[in-house]
mmCIF file of C-alpha atoms in Angstrom:
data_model
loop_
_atom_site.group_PDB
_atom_site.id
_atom_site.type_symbol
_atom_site.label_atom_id
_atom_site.label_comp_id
_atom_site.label_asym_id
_atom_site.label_seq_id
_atom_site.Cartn_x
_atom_site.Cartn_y
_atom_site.Cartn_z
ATOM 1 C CA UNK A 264 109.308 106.100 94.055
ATOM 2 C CA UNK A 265 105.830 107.520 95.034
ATOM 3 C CA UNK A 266 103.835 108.387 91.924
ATOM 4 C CA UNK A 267 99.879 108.019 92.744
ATOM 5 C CA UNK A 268 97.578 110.591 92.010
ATOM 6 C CA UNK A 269 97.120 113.129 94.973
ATOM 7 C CA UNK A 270 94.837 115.878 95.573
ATOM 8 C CA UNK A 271 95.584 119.512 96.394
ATOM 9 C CA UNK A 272 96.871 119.311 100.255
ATOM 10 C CA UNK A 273 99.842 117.475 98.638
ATOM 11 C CA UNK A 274 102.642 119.413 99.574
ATOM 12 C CA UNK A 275 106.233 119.213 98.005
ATOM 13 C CA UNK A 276 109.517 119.929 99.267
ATOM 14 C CA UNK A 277 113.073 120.479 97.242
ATOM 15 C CA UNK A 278 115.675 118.399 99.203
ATOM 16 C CA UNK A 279 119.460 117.540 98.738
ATOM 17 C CA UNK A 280 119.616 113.998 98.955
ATOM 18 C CA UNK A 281 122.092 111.126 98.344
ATOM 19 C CA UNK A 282 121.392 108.919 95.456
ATOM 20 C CA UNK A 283 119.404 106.060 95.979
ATOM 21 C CA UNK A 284 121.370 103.398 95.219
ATOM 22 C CA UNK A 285 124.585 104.668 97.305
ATOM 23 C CA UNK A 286 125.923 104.037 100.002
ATOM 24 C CA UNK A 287 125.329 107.094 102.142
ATOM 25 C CA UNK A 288 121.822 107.167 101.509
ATOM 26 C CA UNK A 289 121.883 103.707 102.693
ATOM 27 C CA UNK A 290 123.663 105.031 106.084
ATOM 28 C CA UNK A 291 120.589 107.879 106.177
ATOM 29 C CA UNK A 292 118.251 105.609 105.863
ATOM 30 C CA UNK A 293 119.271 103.243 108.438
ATOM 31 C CA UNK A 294 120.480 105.374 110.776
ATOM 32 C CA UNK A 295 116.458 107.180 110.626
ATOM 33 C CA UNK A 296 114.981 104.038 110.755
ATOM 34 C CA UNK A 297 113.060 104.768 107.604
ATOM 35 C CA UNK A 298 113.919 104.759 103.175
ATOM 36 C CA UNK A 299 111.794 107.628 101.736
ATOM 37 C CA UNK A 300 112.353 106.352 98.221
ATOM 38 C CA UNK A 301 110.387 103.288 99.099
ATOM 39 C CA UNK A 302 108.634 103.901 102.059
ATOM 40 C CA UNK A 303 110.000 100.824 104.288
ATOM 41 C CA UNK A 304 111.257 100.835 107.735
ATOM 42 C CA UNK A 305 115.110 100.303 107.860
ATOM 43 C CA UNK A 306 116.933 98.414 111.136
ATOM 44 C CA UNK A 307 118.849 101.248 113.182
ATOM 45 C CA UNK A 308 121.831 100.421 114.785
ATOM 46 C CA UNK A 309 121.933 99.938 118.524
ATOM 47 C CA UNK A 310 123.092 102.861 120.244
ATOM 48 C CA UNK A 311 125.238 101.783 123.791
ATOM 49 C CA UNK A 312 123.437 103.265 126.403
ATOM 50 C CA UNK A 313 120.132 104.454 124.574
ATOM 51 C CA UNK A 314 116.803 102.576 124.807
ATOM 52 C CA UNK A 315 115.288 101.562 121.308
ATOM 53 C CA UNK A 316 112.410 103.319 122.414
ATOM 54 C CA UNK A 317 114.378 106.432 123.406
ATOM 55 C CA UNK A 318 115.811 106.091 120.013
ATOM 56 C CA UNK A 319 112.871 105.985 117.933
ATOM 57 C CA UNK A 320 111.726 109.104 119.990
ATOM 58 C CA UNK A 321 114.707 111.694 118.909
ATOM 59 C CA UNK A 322 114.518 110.491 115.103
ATOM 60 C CA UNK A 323 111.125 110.106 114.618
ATOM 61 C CA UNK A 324 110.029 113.225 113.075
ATOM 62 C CA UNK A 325 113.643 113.283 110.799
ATOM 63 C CA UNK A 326 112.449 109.768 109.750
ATOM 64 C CA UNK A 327 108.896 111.194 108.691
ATOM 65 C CA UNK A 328 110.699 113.964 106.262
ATOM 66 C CA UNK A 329 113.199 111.037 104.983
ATOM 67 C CA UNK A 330 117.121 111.538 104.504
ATOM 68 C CA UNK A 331 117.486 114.956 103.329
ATOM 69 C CA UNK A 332 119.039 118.364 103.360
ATOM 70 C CA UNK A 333 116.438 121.174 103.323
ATOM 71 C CA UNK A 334 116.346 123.424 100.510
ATOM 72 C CA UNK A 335 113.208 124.708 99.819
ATOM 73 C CA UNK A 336 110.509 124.013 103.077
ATOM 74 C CA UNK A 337 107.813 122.276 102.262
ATOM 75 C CA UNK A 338 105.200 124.285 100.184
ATOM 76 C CA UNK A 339 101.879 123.792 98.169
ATOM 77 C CA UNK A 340 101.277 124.501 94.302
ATOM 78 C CA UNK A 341 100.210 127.573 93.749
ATOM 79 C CA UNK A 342 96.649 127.804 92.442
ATOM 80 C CA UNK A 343 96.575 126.927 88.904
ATOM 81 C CA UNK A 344 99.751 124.970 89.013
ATOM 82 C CA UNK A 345 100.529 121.088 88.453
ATOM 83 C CA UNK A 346 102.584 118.630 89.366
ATOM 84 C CA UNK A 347 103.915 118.336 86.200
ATOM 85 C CA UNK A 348 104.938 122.043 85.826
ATOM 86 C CA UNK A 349 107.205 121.376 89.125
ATOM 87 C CA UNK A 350 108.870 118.394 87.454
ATOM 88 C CA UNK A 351 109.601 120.505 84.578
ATOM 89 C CA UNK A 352 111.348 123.713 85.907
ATOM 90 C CA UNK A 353 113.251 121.262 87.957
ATOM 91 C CA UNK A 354 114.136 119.273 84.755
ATOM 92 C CA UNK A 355 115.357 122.716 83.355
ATOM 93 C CA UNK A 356 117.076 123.701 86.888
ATOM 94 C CA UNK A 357 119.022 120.442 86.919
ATOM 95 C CA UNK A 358 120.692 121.187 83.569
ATOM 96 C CA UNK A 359 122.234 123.997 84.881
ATOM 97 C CA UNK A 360 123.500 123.539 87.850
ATOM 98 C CA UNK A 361 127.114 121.988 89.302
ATOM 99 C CA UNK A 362 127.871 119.186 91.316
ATOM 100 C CA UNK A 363 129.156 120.914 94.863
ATOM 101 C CA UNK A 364 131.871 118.231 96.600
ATOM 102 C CA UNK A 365 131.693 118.159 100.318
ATOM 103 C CA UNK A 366 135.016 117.226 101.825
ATOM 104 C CA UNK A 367 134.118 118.614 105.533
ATOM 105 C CA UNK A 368 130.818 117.330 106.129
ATOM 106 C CA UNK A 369 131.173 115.757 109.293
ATOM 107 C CA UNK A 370 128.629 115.054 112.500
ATOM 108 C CA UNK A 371 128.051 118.009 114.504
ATOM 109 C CA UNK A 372 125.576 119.766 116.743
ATOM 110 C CA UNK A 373 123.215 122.220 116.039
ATOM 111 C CA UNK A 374 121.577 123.282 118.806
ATOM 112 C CA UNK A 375 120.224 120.321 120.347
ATOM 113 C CA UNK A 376 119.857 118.329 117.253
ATOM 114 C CA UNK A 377 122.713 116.369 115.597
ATOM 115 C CA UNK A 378 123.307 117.173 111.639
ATOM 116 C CA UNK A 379 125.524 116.075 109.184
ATOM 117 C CA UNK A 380 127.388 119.790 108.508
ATOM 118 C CA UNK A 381 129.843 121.765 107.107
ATOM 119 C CA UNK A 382 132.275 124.248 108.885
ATOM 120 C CA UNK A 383 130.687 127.930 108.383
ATOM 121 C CA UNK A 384 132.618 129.407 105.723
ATOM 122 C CA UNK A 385 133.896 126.921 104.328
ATOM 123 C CA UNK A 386 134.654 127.150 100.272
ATOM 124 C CA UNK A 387 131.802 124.359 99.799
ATOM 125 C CA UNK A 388 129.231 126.126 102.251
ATOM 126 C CA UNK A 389 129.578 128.798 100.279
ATOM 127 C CA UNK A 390 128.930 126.898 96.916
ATOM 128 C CA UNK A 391 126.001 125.153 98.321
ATOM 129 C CA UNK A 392 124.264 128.196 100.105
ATOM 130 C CA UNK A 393 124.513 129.749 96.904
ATOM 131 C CA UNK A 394 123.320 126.683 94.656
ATOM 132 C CA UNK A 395 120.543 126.653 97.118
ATOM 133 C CA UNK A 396 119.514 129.933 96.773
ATOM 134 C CA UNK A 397 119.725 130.015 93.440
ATOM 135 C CA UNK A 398 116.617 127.070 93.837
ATOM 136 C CA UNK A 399 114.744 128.971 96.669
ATOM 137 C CA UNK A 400 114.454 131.999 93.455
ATOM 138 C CA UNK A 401 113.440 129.788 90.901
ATOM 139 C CA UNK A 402 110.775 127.608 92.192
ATOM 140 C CA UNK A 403 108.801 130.308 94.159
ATOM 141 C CA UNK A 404 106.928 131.007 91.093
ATOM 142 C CA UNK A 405 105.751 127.981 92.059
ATOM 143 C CA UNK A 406 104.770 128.014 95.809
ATOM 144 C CA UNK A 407 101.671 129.102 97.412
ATOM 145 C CA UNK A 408 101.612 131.386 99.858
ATOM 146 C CA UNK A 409 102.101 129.692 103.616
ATOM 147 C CA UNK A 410 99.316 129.362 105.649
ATOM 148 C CA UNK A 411 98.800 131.599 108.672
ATOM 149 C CA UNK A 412 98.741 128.399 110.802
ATOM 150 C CA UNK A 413 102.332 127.132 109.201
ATOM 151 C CA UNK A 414 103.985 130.810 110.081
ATOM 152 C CA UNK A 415 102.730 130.834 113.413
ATOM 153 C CA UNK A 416 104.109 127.000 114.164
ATOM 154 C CA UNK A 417 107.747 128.704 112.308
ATOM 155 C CA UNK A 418 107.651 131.277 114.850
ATOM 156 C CA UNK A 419 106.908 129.489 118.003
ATOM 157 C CA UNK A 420 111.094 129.134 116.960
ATOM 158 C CA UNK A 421 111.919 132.334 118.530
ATOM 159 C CA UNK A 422 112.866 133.991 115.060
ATOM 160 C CA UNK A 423 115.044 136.982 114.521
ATOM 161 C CA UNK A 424 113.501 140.023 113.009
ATOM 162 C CA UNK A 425 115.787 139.095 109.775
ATOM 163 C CA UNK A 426 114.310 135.518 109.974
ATOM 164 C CA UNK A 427 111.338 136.626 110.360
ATOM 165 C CA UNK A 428 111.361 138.649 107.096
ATOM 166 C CA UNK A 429 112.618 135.844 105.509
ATOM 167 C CA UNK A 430 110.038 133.687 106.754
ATOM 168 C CA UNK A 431 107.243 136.344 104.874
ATOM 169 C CA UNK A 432 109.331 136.293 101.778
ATOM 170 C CA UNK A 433 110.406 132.681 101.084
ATOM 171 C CA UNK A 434 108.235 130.896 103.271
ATOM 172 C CA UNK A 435 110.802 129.588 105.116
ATOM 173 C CA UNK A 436 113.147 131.566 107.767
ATOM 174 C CA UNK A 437 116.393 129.731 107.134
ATOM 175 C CA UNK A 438 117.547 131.170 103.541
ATOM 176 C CA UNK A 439 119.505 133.816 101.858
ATOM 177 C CA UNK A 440 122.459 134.448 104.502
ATOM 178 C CA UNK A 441 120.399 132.271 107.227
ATOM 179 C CA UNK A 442 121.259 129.042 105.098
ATOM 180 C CA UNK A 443 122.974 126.462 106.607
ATOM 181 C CA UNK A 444 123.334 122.693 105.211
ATOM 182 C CA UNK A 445 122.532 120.063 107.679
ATOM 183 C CA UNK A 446 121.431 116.697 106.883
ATOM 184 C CA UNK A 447 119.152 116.509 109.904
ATOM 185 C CA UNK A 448 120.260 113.006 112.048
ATOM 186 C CA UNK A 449 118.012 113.970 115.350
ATOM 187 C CA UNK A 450 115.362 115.937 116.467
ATOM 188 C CA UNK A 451 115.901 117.834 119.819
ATOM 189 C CA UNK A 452 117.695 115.665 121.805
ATOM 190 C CA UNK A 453 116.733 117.709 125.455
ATOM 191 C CA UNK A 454 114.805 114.866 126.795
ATOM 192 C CA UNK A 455 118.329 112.516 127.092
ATOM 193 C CA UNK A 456 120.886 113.117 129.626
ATOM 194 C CA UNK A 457 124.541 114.650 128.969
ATOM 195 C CA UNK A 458 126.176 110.870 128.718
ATOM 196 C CA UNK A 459 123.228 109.406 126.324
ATOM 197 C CA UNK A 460 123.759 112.758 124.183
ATOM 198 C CA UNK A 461 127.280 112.366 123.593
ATOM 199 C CA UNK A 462 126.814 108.125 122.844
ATOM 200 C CA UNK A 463 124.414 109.349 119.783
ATOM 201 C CA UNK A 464 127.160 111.802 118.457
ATOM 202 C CA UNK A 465 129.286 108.488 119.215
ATOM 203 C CA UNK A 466 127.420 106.397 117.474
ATOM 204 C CA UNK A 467 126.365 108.730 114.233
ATOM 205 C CA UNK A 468 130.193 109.674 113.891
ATOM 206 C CA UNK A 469 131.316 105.592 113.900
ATOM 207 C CA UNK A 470 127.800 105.078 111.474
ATOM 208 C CA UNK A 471 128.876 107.607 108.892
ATOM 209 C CA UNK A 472 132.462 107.253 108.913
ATOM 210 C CA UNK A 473 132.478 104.962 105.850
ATOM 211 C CA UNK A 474 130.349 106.819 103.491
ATOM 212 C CA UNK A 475 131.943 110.230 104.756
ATOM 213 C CA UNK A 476 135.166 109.104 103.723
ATOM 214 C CA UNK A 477 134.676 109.198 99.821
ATOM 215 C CA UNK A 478 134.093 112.719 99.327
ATOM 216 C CA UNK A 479 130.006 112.978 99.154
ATOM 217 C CA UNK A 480 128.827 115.230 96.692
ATOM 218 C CA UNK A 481 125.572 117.304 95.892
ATOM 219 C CA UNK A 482 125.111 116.328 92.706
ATOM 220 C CA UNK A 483 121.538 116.697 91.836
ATOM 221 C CA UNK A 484 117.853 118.078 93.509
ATOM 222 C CA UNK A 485 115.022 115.648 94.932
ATOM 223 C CA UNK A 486 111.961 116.340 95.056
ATOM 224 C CA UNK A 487 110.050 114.665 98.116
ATOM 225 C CA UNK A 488 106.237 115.005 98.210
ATOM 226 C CA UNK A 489 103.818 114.761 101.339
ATOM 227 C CA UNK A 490 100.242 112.893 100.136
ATOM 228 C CA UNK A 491 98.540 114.510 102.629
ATOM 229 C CA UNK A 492 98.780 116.098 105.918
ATOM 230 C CA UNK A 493 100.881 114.041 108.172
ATOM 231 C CA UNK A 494 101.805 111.710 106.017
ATOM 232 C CA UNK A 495 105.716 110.485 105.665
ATOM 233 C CA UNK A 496 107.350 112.151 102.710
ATOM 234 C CA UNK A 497 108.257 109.942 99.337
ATOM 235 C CA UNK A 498 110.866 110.944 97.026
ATOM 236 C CA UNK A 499 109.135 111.799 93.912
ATOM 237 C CA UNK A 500 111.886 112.551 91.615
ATOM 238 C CA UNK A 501 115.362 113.125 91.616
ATOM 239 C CA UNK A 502 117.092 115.200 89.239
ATOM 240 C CA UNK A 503 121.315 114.622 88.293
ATOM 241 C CA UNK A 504 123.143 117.918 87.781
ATOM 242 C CA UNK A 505 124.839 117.778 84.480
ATOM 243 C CA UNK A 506 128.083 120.155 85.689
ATOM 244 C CA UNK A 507 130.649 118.049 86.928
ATOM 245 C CA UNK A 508 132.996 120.014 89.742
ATOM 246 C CA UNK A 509 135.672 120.194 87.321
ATOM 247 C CA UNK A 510 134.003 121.949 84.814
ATOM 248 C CA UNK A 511 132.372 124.235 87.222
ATOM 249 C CA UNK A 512 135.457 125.485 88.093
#
């Protein structure tokens, strides 16, 4: 895991993420191309009917941000704020928090993109959207303020007006009741024609079959960290939730 010292343009994101050492991070990793907890490339699987090249193209920029599941955007420290207060109100976060099973999360589109998802409405969207919010709160304390060139680049996405207010609020348009848990698999996938679209759904569905099939769980918060602008994310720490489902309940 990435540990150097980094100066202040470091920025840090909260992420759910897949242990490590299992085998559906493993499937993330190579189906990106790239292992944020290490920083090494990763073989991808040949796709029938897509060019490597073509390939690398549509999961490049989801291979910069590694494996992940957004939870809170990217963000700098606040002014006055170290690295080491962020490790320890997610030390203190982790504690208290339950492990969220997902039995639907299956491939599936989203807009152009292709995400690992859950069916809206679901009992275990609903768990996660609110364990999620509940760490969008919290760490604010700890987020500076989003520069006027990062809200303009959000809102070249054709926000809503509620997204929009969201956007000014959390720094991020896609929280509170916008929420939506995707493991991100492509970027926009426009470029490809119809048949090459459907053989990466193809493909991603037959990748992640086998470490789908266990029952993944959320069971714990990563924080990934950016060294500088540009720069492919590292996991910096990941932190276990203590509340097993069963005792949640």
């Amino acid at each position: 895991m990435a540990s150097d010292p980094l100066p202040d343009t470091a920025r840090y994101a909260l992420y759910f993420a897949p242990k490590p050492d299992s085998p559906w991070w493993r499937a993330g990793c190579g189906w990106l191309g790239r292992d944020a907890a290490d920083g090494t490339d990763c073989p991808q699987p040949a796709i029938l009917g897509v060019s490597p090249a073509d390939q690398r193209k549509i999961t490049a920029a989801a291979a910069r941000y590694g494996f992940h599941a957004t939870v809170k955007a990217p963000f700098r420290l606040v002014a006055g704020a170290v690295e080491a207060d962020l490790l320890a109100l997610a030390t203190r976060f982790a504690v208290t928090q339950p492990v969220v099973p997902l039995p639907e999360l299956a491939v599936r589109p989203l807009g152009n993109f292709l995400a690992l998802q859950l069916p809206s409405g679901s009992a275990s969207a609903e768990a996660v959207a609110g364990l999620a919010m509940r760490a969008v709160e919290q760490f604010d304390v700890l987020r500076a303020p989003a520069a006027p060139a990062e809200l303009l680049r959000r809102r070249r996405s054709l926000l809503t007006a509620r997204q929009d207010a969201l956007l000014a609020r959390w720094g991020y348009p896609y929280t509170e009741e916008e929420f939506r848990l995707h493991f991100t698999l492509t970027d926009d996938m426009v470029s490809l024609a119809p048949d090459a679209r459907q053989a990466v759904r193809d493909a991603a569905e037959r990748w992640f079959a086998a470490s789908l099939a266990g029952i993944p769980l959320i069971d714990g918060l990563t924080i990934f960290r950016e060294a500088g602008p540009g720069q492919p994310f590292r996991i910096l720490q990941r932190f276990a939730f203590t509340i097993t489902a069963a005792s949640a309940t």
